[in-house]
PDB file of C-alpha atoms and ligand atoms in Angstrom:
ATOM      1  CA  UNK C 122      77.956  79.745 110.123  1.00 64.00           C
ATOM      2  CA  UNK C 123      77.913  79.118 106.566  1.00 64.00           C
ATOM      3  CA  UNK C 124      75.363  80.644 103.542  1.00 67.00           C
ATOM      4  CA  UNK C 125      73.869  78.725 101.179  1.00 63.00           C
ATOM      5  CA  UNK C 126      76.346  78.600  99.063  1.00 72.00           C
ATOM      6  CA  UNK C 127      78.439  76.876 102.131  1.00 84.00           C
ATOM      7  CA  UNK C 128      80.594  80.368 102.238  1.00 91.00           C
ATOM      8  CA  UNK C 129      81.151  82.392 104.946  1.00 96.00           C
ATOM      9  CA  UNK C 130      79.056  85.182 106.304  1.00 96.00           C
ATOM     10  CA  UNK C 131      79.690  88.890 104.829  1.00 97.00           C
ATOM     11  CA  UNK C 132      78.719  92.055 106.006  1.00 98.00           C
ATOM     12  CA  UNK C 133      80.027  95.014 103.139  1.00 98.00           C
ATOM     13  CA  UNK C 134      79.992  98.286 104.683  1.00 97.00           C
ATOM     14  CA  UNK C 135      80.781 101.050 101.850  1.00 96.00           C
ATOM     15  CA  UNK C 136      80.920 104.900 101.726  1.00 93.00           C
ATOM     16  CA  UNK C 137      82.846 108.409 101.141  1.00 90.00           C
ATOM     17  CA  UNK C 138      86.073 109.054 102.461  1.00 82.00           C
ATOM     18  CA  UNK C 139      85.522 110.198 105.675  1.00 81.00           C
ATOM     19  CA  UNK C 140      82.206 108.846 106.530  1.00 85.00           C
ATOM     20  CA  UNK C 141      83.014 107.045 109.755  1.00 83.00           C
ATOM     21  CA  UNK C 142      83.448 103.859 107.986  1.00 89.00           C
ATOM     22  CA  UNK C 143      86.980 102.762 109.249  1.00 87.00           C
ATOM     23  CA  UNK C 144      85.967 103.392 112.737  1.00 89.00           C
ATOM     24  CA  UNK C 145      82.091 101.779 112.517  1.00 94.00           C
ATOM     25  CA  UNK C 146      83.817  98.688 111.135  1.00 94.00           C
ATOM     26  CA  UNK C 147      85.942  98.274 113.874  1.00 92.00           C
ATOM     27  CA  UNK C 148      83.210  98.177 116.170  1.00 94.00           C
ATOM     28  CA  UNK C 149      81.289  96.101 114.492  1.00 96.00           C
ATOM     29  CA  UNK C 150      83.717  93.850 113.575  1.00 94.00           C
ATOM     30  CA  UNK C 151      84.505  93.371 117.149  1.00 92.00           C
ATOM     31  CA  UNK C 152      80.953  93.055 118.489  1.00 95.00           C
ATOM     32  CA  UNK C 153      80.163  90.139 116.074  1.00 95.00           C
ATOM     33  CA  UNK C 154      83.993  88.814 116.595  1.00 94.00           C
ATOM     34  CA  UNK C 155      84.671  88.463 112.835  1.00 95.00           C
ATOM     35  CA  UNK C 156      87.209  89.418 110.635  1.00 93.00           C
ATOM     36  CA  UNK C 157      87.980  92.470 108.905  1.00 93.00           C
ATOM     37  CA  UNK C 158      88.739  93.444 105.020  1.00 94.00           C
ATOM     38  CA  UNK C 159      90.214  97.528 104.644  1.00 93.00           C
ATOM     39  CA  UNK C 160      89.839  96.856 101.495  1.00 95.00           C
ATOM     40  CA  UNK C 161      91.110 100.707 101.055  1.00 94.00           C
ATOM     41  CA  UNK C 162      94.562  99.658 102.835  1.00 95.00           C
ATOM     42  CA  UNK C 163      95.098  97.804  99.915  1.00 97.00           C
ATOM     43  CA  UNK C 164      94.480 100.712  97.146  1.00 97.00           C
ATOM     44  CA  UNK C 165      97.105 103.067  99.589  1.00 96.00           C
ATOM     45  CA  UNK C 166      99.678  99.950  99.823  1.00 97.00           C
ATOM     46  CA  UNK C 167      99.619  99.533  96.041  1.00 98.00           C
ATOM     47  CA  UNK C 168      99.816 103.229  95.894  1.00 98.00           C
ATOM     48  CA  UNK C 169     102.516 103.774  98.720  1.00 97.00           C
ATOM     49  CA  UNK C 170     104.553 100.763  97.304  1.00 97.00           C
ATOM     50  CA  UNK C 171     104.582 101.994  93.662  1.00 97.00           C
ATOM     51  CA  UNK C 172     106.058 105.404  94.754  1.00 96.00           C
ATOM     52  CA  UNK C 173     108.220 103.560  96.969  1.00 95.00           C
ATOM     53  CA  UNK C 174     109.531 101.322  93.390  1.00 96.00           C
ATOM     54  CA  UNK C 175     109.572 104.496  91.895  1.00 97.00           C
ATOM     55  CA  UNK C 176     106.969 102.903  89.095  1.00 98.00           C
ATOM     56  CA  UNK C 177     105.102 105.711  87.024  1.00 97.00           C
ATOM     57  CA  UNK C 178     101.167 106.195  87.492  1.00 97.00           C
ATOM     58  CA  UNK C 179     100.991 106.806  83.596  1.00 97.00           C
ATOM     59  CA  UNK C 180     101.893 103.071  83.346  1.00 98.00           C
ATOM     60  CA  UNK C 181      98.664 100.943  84.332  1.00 97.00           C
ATOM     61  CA  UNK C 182     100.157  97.636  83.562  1.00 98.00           C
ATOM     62  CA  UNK C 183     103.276  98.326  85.632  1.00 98.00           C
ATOM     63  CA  UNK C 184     101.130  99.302  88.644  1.00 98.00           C
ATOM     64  CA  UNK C 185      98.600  96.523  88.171  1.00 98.00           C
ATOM     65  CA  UNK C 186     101.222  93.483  88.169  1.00 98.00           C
ATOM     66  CA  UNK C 187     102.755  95.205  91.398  1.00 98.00           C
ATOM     67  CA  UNK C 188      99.502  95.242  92.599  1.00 98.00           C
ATOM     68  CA  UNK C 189      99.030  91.095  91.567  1.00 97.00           C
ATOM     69  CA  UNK C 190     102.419  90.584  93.265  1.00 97.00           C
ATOM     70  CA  UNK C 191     101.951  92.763  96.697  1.00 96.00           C
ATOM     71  CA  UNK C 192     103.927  91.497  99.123  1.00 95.00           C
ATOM     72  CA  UNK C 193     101.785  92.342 102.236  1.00 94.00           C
ATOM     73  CA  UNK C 194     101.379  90.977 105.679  1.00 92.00           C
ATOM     74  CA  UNK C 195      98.527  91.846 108.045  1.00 87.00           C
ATOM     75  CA  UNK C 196      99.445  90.514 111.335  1.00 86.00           C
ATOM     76  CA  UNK C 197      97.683  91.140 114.750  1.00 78.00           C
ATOM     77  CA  UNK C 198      99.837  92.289 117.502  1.00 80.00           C
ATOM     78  CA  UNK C 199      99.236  93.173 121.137  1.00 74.00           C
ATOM     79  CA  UNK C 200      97.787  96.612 121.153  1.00 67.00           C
ATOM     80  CA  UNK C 201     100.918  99.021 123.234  1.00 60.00           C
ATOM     81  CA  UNK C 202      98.943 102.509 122.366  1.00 52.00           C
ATOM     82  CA  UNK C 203      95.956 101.812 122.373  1.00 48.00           C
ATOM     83  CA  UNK C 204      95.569 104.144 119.270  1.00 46.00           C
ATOM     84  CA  UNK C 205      94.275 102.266 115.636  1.00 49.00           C
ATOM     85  CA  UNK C 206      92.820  99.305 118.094  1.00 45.00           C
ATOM     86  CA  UNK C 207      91.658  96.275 115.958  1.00 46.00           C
ATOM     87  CA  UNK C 208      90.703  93.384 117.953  1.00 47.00           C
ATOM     88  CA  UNK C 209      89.809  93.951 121.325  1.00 55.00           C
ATOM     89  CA  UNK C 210      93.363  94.546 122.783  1.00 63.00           C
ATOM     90  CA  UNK C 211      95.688  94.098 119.666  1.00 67.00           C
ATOM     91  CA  UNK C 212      96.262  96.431 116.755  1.00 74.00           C
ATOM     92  CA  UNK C 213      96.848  95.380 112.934  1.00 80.00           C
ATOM     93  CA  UNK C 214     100.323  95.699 111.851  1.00 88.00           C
ATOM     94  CA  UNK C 215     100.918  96.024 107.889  1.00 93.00           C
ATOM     95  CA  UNK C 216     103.750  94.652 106.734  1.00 94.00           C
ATOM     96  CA  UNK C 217     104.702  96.049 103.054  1.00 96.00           C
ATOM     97  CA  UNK C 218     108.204  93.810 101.320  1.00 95.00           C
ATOM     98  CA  UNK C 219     108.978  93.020 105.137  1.00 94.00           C
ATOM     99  CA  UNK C 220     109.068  96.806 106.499  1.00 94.00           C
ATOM    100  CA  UNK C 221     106.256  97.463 109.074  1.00 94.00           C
ATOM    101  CA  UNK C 222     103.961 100.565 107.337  1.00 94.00           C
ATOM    102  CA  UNK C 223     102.135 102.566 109.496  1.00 86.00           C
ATOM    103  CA  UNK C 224     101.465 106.362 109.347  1.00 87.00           C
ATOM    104  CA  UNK C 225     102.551 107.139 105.724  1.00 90.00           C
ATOM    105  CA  UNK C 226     100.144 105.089 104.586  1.00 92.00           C
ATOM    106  CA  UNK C 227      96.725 107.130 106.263  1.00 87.00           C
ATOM    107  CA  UNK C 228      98.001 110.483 104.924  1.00 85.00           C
ATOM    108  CA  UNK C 229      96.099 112.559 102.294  1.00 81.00           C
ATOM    109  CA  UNK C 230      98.727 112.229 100.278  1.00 88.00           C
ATOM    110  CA  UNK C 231      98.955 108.213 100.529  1.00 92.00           C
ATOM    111  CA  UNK C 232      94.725 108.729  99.890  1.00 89.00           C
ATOM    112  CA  UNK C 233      94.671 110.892  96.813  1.00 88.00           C
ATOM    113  CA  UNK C 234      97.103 108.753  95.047  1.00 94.00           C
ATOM    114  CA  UNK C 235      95.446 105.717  95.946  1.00 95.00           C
ATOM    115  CA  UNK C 236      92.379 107.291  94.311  1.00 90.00           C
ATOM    116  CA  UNK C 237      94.195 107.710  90.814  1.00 93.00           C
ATOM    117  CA  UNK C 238      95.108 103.819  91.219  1.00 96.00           C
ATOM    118  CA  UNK C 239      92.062 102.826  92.220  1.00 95.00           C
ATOM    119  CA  UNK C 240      90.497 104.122  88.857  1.00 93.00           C
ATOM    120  CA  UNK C 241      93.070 101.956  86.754  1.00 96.00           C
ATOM    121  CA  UNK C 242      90.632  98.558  85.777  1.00 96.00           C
ATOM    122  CA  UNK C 243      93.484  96.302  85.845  1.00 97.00           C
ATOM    123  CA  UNK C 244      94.759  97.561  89.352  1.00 97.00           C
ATOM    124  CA  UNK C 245      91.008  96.663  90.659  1.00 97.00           C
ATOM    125  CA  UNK C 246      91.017  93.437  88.850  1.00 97.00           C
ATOM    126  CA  UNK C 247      94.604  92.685  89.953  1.00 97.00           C
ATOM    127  CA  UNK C 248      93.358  93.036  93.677  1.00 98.00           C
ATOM    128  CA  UNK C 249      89.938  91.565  93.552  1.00 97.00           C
ATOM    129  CA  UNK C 250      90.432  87.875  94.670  1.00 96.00           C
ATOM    130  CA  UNK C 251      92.746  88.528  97.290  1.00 95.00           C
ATOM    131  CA  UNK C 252      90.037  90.719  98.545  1.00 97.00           C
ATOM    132  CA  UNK C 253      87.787  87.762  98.241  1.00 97.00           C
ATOM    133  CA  UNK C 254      90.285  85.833 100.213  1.00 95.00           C
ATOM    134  CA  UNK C 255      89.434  87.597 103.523  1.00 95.00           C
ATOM    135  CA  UNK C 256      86.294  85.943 103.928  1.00 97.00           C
ATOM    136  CA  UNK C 257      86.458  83.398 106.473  1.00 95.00           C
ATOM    137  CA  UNK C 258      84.465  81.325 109.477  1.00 95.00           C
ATOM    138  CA  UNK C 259      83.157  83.185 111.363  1.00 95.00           C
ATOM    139  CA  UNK C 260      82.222  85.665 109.180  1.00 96.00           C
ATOM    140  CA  UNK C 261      83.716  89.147 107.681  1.00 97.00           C
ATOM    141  CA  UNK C 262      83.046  92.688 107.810  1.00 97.00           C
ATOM    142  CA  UNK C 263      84.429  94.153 104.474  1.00 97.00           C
ATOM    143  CA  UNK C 264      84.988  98.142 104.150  1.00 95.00           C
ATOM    144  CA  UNK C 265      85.599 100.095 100.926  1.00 95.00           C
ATOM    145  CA  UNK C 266      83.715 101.655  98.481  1.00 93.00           C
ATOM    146  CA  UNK C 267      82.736  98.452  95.561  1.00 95.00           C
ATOM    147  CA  UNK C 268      82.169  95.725  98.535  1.00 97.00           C
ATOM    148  CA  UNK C 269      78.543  95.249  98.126  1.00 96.00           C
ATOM    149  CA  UNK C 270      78.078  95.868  94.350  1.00 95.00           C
ATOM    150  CA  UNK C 271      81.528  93.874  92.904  1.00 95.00           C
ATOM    151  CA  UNK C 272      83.787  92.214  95.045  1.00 97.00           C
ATOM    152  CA  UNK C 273      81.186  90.209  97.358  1.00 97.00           C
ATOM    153  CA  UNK C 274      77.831  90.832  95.227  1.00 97.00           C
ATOM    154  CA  UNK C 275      76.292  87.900  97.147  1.00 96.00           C
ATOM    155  CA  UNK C 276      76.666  89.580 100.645  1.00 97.00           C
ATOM    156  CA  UNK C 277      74.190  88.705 103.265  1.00 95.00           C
ATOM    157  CA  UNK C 278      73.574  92.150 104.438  1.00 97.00           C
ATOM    158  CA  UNK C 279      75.113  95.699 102.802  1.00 97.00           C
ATOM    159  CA  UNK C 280      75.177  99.294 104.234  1.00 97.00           C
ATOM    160  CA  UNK C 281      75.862 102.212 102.455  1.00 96.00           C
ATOM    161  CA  UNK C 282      77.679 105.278 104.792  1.00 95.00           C
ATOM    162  CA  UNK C 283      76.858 108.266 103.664  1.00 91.00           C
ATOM    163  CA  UNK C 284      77.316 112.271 105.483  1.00 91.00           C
ATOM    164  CA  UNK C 285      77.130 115.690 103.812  1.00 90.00           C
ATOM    165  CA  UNK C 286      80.865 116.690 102.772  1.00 90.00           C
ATOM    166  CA  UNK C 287      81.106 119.315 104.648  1.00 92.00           C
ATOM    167  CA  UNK C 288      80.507 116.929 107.837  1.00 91.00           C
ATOM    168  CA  UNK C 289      82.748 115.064 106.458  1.00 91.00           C
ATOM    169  CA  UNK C 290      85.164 117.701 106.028  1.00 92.00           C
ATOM    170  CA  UNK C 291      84.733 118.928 109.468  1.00 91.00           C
ATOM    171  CA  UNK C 292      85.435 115.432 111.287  1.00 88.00           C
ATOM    172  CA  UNK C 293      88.234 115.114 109.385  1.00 85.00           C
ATOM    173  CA  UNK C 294      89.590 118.652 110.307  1.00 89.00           C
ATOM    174  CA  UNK C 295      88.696 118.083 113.873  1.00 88.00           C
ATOM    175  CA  UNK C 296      90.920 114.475 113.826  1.00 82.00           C
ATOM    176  CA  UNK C 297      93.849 116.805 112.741  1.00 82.00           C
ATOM    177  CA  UNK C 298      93.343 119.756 114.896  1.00 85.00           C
ATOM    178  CA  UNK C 299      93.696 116.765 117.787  1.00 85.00           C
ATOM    179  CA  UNK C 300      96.806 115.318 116.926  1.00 78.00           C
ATOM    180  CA  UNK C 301      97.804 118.581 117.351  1.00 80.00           C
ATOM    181  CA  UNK C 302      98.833 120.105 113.682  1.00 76.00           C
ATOM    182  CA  UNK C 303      99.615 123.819 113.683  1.00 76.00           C
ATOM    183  CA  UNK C 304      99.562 126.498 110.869  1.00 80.00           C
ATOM    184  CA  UNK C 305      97.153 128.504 109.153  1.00 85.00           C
ATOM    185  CA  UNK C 306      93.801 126.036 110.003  1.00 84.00           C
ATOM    186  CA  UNK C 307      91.166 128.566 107.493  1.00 86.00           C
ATOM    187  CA  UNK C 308      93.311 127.111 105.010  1.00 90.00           C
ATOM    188  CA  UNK C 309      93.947 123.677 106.323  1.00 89.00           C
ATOM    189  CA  UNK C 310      89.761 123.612 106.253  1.00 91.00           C
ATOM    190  CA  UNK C 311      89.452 124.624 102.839  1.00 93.00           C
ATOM    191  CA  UNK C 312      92.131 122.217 101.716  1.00 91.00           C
ATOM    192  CA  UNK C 313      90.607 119.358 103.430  1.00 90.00           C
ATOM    193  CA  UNK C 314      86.963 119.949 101.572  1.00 92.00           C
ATOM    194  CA  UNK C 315      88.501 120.541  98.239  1.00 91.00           C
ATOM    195  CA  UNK C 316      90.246 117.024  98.552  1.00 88.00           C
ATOM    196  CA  UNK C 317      87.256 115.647  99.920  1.00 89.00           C
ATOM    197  CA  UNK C 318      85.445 117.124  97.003  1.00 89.00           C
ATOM    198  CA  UNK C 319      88.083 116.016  94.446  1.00 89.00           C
ATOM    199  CA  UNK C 320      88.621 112.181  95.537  1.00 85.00           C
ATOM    200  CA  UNK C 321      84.283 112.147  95.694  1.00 87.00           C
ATOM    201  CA  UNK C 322      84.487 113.395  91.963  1.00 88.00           C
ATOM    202  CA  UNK C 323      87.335 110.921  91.041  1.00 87.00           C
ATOM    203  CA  UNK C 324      85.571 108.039  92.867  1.00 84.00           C
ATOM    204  CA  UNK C 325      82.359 108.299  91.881  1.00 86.00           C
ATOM    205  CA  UNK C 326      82.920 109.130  88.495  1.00 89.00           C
ATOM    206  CA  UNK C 327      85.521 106.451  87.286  1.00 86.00           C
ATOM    207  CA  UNK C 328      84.313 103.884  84.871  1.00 87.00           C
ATOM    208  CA  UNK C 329      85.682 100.509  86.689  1.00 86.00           C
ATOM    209  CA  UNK C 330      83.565  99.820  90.180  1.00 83.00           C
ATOM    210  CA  UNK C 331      82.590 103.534  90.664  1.00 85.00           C
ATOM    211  CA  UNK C 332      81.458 104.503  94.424  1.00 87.00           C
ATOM    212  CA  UNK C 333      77.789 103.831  94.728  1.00 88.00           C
ATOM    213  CA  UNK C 334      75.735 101.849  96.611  1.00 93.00           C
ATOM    214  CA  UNK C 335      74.101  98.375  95.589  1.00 94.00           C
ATOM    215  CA  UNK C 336      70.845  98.538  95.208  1.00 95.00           C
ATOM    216  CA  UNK C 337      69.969  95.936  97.594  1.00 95.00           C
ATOM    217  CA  UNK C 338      72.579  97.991 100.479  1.00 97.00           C
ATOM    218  CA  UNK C 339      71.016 100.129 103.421  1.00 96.00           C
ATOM    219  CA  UNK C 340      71.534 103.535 103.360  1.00 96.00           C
ATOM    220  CA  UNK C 341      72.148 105.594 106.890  1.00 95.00           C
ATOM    221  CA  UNK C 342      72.692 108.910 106.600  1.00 93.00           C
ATOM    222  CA  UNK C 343      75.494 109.604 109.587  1.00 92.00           C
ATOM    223  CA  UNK C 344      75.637 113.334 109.591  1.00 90.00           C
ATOM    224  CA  UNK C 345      74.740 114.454 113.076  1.00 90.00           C
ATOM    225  CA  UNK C 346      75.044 110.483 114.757  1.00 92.00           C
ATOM    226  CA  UNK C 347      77.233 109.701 117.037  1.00 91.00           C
ATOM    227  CA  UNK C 348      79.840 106.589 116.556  1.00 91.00           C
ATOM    228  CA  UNK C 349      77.555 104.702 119.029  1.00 95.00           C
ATOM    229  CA  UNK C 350      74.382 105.502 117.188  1.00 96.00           C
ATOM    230  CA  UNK C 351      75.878 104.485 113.954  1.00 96.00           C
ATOM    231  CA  UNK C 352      77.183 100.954 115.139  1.00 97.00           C
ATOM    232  CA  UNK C 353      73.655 100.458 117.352  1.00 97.00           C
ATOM    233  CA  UNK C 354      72.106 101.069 113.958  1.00 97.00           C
ATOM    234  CA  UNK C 355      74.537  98.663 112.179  1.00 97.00           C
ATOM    235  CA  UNK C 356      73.914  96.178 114.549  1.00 97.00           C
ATOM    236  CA  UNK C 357      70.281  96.054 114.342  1.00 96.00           C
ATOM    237  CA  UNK C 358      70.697  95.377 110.673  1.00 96.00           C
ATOM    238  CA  UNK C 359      72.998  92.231 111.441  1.00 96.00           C
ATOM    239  CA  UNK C 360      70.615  90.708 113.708  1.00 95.00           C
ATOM    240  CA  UNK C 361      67.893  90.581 110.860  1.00 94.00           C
ATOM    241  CA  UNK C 362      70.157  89.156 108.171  1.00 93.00           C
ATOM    242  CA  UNK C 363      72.815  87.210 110.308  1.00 91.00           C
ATOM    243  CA  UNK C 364      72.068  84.852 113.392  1.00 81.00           C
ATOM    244  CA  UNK C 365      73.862  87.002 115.635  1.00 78.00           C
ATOM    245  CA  UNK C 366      72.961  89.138 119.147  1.00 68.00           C
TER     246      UNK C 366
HETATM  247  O1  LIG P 432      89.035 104.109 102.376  1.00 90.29           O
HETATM  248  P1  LIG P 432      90.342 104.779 102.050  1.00 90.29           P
HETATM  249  O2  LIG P 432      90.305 106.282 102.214  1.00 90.29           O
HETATM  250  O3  LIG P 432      91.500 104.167 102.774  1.00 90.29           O
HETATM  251  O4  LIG P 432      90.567 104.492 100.490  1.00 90.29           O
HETATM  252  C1  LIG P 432      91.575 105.136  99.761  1.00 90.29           C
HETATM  253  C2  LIG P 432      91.147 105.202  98.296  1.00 90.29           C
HETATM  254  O5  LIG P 432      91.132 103.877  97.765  1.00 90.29           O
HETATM  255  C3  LIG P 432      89.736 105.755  98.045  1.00 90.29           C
HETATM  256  O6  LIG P 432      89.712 107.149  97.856  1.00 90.29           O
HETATM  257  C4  LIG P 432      89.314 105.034  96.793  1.00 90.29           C
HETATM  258  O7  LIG P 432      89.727 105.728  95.654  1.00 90.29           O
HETATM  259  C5  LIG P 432      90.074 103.743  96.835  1.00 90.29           C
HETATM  260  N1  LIG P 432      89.233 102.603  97.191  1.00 90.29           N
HETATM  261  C6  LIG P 432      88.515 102.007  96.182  1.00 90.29           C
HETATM  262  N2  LIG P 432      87.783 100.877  96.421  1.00 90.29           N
HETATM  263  C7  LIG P 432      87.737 100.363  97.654  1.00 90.29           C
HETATM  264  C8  LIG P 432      88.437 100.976  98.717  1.00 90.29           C
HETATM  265  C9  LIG P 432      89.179 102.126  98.453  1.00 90.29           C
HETATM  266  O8  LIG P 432      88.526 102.466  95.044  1.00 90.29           O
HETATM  267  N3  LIG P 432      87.044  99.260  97.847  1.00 90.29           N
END
């Protein structure tokens, strides 16, 4: 399936931190059997890797032609787990300067400082057409937060994510609380929203490809849905714009 343009198929799915997105796309991704951009992987790899090259986040240009240069492998293994599950069955394996990355890279730490990269133009710029890259036959499902308005403007079919932050706050409090992190959880709650509330301000209000949604991009509101609802919802939207069941 090809659009006009003889390119393949994109779905852009953006949002909030912690608006179900990563997990929606998943789904989605594996119901239509097409491939998958976390385009945010790429802002934490840049961030995790600079840290790792001990380069300084005062220095944009330093950051942005590590960020041109990233050596990173996605590679689809056979799922052991059953945790992170990509394809049906097999699980993506990220492969930063030939060391496998896995955990360090989904912590709030590895986040927030992906969010102070992520504001720096030429880091964005520096990432944009290997983002672009991703989109092949069948078709793509891209995830981030600047899919639908800058890095594939000519999508077929855009959603905008969007839950209250305090929902957003809770899910992610509840995802802790089950891998079983102890310790004063008041505070662990009130740390959570005032990151949420901080990477929000610093994403939305940045200057290069701030979060927001296209204007052509449906919104649905997933406070109160459950995963299931969401996707059904997702999926109904796919079978207007894309020749898909
Ligand atoms: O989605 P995820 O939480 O992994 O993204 C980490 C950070 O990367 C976000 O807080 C955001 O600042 C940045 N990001 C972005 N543009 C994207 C995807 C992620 O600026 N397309």
């Amino acid at each position: 399936m090809t659009n006009f343009q003889g390119l393949p198929p994109v779905l852009t799915i953006d949002g909030p931190s912690g608006s179900g997105k990563g997990t929606i796309v998943k789904h989605v991704a594996q119901r239509l059997g097409w491939h998958m951009l976390d385009s945010g992987a790429l802002y934490r790899l840049v961030a995790y890797g600079s840290q790792q090259n001990h380069l300084s986040f005062e220095d944009e240009n330093a950051i942005a032609e590590y960020a041109a240069q990233l050596d990173v492998e996605f590679k689809l293994v056979e799922l052991e787990s059953g945790i992170e599950t990509g394809q049906n069955g097999q699980d993506l394996q990220i492969i930063l300067e030939g060391k496998v990355v896995g955990s360090e890279l989904r912590t709030e730490t590895t986040g927030n400082a992906a969010s102070i990269v992520a504001a720096m133009p030429k880091v964005r710029e520096a990432l944009l057409q290997r983002q672009r890259d991703f989109r092949q036959n069948p078709g793509l499902v891209a995830d981030g937060r600047d899919m639908g308005t800058t890095v594939f403007p000519d999508a077929e079919a855009k959603i905008f994510l969007t839950a209250s932050a305090e929902e957003r706050a809770q899910r992610r409090y509840k995802q802790l609380k089950e891998k079983g992190i102890s310790g004063n959880l008041a505070a662990l709650l009130q740390d959570i929203r005032r990151d949420i509330n901080e990477r929000d301000e610093r994403d939305s209000q940045r200057s290069a490809s701030p979060l927001k949604p296209a204007e052509d991009a449906i919104l649905i509101d997933t406070s109160g849905l459950s995963i299931e609802q969401v996707v059904e919802q997702v999926m109904a939207v796919c079978e207007k714009s894309f020749d898909v069941k």
